[in-house]
GROMACS .gro file of C-alpha atoms in nm:
model
  194
    1MET     CA    1   9.392   9.180   8.028
    2THR     CA    2   9.645   9.029   8.207
    3ALA     CA    3   9.818   9.131   8.546
    4GLY     CA    4  10.132   9.281   8.484
    5ALA     CA    5   9.932   9.521   8.215
    6GLN     CA    6   9.645   9.625   8.466
    7GLY     CA    7   9.978   9.694   8.717
    8GLN     CA    8  10.119   9.894   8.418
    9GLU     CA    9   9.770  10.034   8.302
   10ALA     CA   10   9.782  10.145   8.698
   11HIS     CA   11  10.069  10.308   8.722
   12GLU     CA   12  10.050  10.512   8.450
   13THR     CA   13   9.703  10.658   8.629
   14ASP     CA   14   9.836  10.640   8.941
   15PRO     CA   15  10.199  10.751   9.011
   16GLN     CA   16  10.130  10.725   9.387
   17ALA     CA   17   9.993  10.341   9.253
   18LEU     CA   18  10.221  10.025   9.441
   19PRO     CA   19  10.196   9.621   9.555
   20ASP     CA   20  10.098   9.574   9.884
   21SER     CA   21  10.442   9.550  10.009
   22ALA     CA   22  10.613   9.876   9.932
   23GLU     CA   23  10.531  10.232   9.943
   24ARG     CA   24  10.606  10.468   9.653
   25LEU     CA   25  10.812  10.819   9.824
   26ARG     CA   26  10.843  11.143   9.616
   27VAL     CA   27  11.221  11.269   9.695
   28ALA     CA   28  11.320  11.492   9.398
   29ARG     CA   29  11.192  11.675   9.110
   30ILE     CA   30  11.462  11.751   8.845
   31GLY     CA   31  11.594  12.057   8.694
   32LYS     CA   32  11.790  12.215   8.426
   33PRO     CA   33  12.105  12.024   8.343
   34HIS     CA   34  12.415  12.144   8.511
   35GLY     CA   35  12.714  12.133   8.235
   36ILE     CA   36  12.771  11.847   7.939
   37ARG     CA   37  12.810  11.547   8.096
   38GLY     CA   38  12.449  11.416   8.222
   39GLU     CA   39  12.479  11.606   8.539
   40VAL     CA   40  12.120  11.764   8.670
   41THR     CA   41  12.003  11.959   8.933
   42ALA     CA   42  11.727  11.884   9.136
   43GLN     CA   43  11.408  12.031   9.391
   44LEU     CA   44  11.501  11.790   9.673
   45PHE     CA   45  11.144  11.692   9.950
   46THR     CA   46  11.334  11.406  10.183
   47ASP     CA   47  11.536  11.538  10.472
   48GLU     CA   48  11.718  11.193  10.444
   49PRO     CA   49  11.882  11.332  10.050
   50GLU     CA   50  12.241  11.092  10.147
   51GLU     CA   51  12.014  10.814  10.207
   52ARG     CA   52  11.737  10.830   9.982
   53LEU     CA   53  12.001  10.918   9.685
   54ALA     CA   54  12.280  10.756   9.746
   55PRO     CA   55  12.503  10.646   9.472
   56GLY     CA   56  12.432  10.263   9.278
   57SER     CA   57  12.021  10.313   9.432
   58VAL     CA   58  11.732  10.274   9.224
   59ILE     CA   59  11.466  10.622   9.146
   60ILE     CA   60  11.174  10.560   8.961
   61ARG     CA   61  11.141  10.776   8.683
   62ILE     CA   62  10.803  10.989   8.625
   63ALA     CA   63  10.817  11.228   8.353
   64GLY     CA   64  10.721  11.548   8.430
   65ASP     CA   65  10.533  11.625   7.996
   66GLN     CA   66  10.197  11.662   8.084
   67THR     CA   67  10.140  11.624   7.684
   68VAL     CA   68  10.290  11.294   7.631
   69ASP     CA   69  10.208  10.976   7.835
   70ARG     CA   70  10.333  10.982   8.183
   71ILE     CA   71  10.668  10.759   8.080
   72THR     CA   72  10.796  10.586   8.417
   73THR     CA   73  11.166  10.498   8.401
   74LEU     CA   74  11.423  10.309   8.715
   75LEU     CA   75  11.771  10.495   8.647
   76THR     CA   76  12.090  10.437   8.904
   77VAL     CA   77  12.210  10.740   9.134
   78THR     CA   78  12.529  10.773   9.019
   79ARG     CA   79  12.629  11.039   9.209
   80GLN     CA   80  12.502  11.308   9.391
   81ARG     CA   81  12.731  11.670   9.501
   82TRP     CA   82  12.629  11.982   9.645
   83ASN     CA   83  12.665  12.281   9.463
   84LYS     CA   84  12.649  12.570   9.697
   85SER     CA   85  12.283  12.491   9.765
   86VAL     CA   86  12.191  12.345   9.508
   87ALA     CA   87  12.129  11.950   9.491
   88LEU     CA   88  12.356  11.820   9.203
   89LEU     CA   89  12.246  11.429   9.062
   90SER     CA   90  12.446  11.142   8.806
   91PHE     CA   91  12.260  10.844   8.691
   92ARG     CA   92  12.424  10.557   8.519
   93GLU     CA   93  12.167  10.563   8.186
   94ILE     CA   94  12.229  10.914   8.128
   95ASN     CA   95  12.567  11.077   8.004
   96ASP     CA   96  12.530  11.335   7.787
   97ARG     CA   97  12.312  11.756   7.816
   98ASP     CA   98  12.023  11.707   7.600
   99SER     CA   99  11.927  11.273   7.736
  100ALA     CA  100  12.015  11.483   8.043
  101GLU     CA  101  11.758  11.742   7.909
  102ALA     CA  102  11.495  11.547   7.838
  103LEU     CA  103  11.453  11.449   8.228
  104ARG     CA  104  11.384  11.838   8.328
  105GLY     CA  105  11.016  11.823   8.527
  106SER     CA  106  11.006  11.478   8.531
  107THR     CA  107  11.018  11.334   8.971
  108LEU     CA  108  11.205  11.149   9.085
  109TYR     CA  109  11.105  10.835   9.308
  110VAL     CA  110  11.181  10.573   9.584
  111GLU     CA  111  11.033  10.232   9.721
  112VAL     CA  112  11.059  10.183  10.047
  113PRO     CA  113  10.903   9.904  10.289
  114MET     CA  114  10.577   9.912  10.443
  115GLU     CA  115  10.714   9.890  10.765
  116GLU     CA  116  10.961  10.180  10.725
  117ASP     CA  117  10.650  10.437  10.712
  118SER     CA  118  10.614  10.274  11.088
  119ASP     CA  119  10.618  10.631  11.263
  120ASP     CA  120  10.244  10.714  11.360
  121ASP     CA  121  10.400  11.134  11.445
  122GLY     CA  122  10.484  11.108  11.094
  123TRP     CA  123  10.388  11.137  10.710
  124TYR     CA  124  10.457  11.152  10.336
  125SER     CA  125  10.295  11.399  10.136
  126HIS     CA  126  10.112  11.155   9.895
  127GLU     CA  127   9.983  11.016  10.244
  128LEU     CA  128   9.768  11.348  10.376
  129ALA     CA  129   9.658  11.494   9.999
  130GLY     CA  130   9.367  11.611  10.003
  131PHE     CA  131   9.267  11.614  10.391
  132ALA     CA  132   9.011  11.852  10.443
  133CYS     CA  133   9.136  12.157  10.637
  134VAL     CA  134   8.949  12.330  10.903
  135ASP     CA  135   8.954  12.567  11.173
  136SER     CA  136   8.928  12.440  11.593
  137ALA     CA  137   8.582  12.566  11.529
  138GLY     CA  138   8.524  12.302  11.206
  139GLU     CA  139   8.516  12.544  11.007
  140PRO     CA  140   8.672  12.514  10.614
  141LEU     CA  141   9.025  12.653  10.568
  142GLY     CA  142   9.041  12.440  10.273
  143THR     CA  143   9.235  12.157  10.152
  144LEU     CA  144   9.552  12.012  10.151
  145LYS     CA  145   9.734  12.014   9.853
  146GLU     CA  146  10.014  11.891   9.956
  147LEU     CA  147  10.331  11.789  10.262
  148ILE     CA  148  10.711  11.934  10.156
  149THR     CA  149  10.991  11.834  10.407
  150GLY     CA  150  11.238  12.043  10.445
  151SER     CA  151  11.514  12.054  10.749
  152ALA     CA  152  11.431  12.336  10.921
  153GLN     CA  153  11.031  12.254  10.958
  154ASP     CA  154  10.773  12.111  10.733
  155LEU     CA  155  10.492  12.290  10.585
  156LEU     CA  156  10.159  12.202  10.443
  157VAL     CA  157  10.081  12.351  10.102
  158VAL     CA  158   9.656  12.406  10.107
  159THR     CA  159   9.433  12.488   9.876
  160ALA     CA  160   9.223  12.797  10.062
  161THR     CA  161   8.890  12.817  10.025
  162SER     CA  162   8.934  13.087   9.747
  163GLY     CA  163   9.140  12.924   9.581
  164GLU     CA  164   9.456  13.079   9.703
  165ASP     CA  165   9.805  12.817   9.800
  166VAL     CA  166   9.869  12.904  10.175
  167MET     CA  167  10.238  12.731  10.305
  168VAL     CA  168  10.165  12.625  10.640
  169PRO     CA  169  10.414  12.578  10.895
  170PHE     CA  170  10.355  12.142  11.044
  171VAL     CA  171  10.331  12.241  11.425
  172GLU     CA  172  10.226  12.094  11.666
  173GLU     CA  173  10.087  12.486  11.788
  174ILE     CA  174   9.913  12.540  11.436
  175VAL     CA  175   9.849  12.200  11.348
  176PRO     CA  176   9.741  12.000  11.676
  177GLU     CA  177   9.551  11.742  11.502
  178VAL     CA  178   9.562  11.441  11.206
  179ASP     CA  179   9.285  11.299  11.150
  180VAL     CA  180   9.371  11.046  10.932
  181GLU     CA  181   9.011  10.804  10.981
  182ASN     CA  182   8.810  11.108  10.915
  183GLN     CA  183   9.086  11.213  10.658
  184ARG     CA  184   9.090  11.649  10.842
  185ILE     CA  185   9.339  11.820  10.975
  186VAL     CA  186   9.302  12.078  11.229
  187LEU     CA  187   9.443  12.399  11.219
  188THR     CA  188   9.535  12.665  11.370
  189PRO     CA  189   9.640  12.940  11.239
  190PRO     CA  190   9.802  13.338  11.343
  191PRO     CA  191   9.538  13.644  11.263
  192GLY     CA  192   9.585  13.662  10.831
  193LEU     CA  193   9.736  13.313  10.709
  194PHE     CA  194   9.448  13.251  10.565
   0.00000   0.00000   0.00000
């Protein structure tokens, strides 16, 4: 198997696999088409949509359909706008409603240089996913499913030991410690959250 084929296989099996010089950041999930000219709605996962999804940005699309191979393609943003509180995106490669419908459920990523991730107080979702969540006494509360970034505050989605997903505000009072080395997050949740 050639190095290129191995790299392609890694991208198909691990959507976070990248060269050492870059990191993949999830920025959006495509929703339903909007209109007839290929525009789509988008659920945003970035607090910098104006920068990450600016016209001219090249976006990595991973197909959301789990019944087929996870297809990776590149899209170029031509327009980003808001319709009330809904983000709308247009791409150079998508010109009609049928093509836009084919994108539904896809996840969009951008590649960022490693140097951009030098802030010790910030994390991307894939860096924390799978971390054990414990209370201040070390008792298990669950496993981190994902980090959702928001304009007001970030949220941790924790799959509790009961199997239920619990949304935890990512604030210092409730999340006093993130131990990256031991892949552990200490939580001090209010009573009744778990």
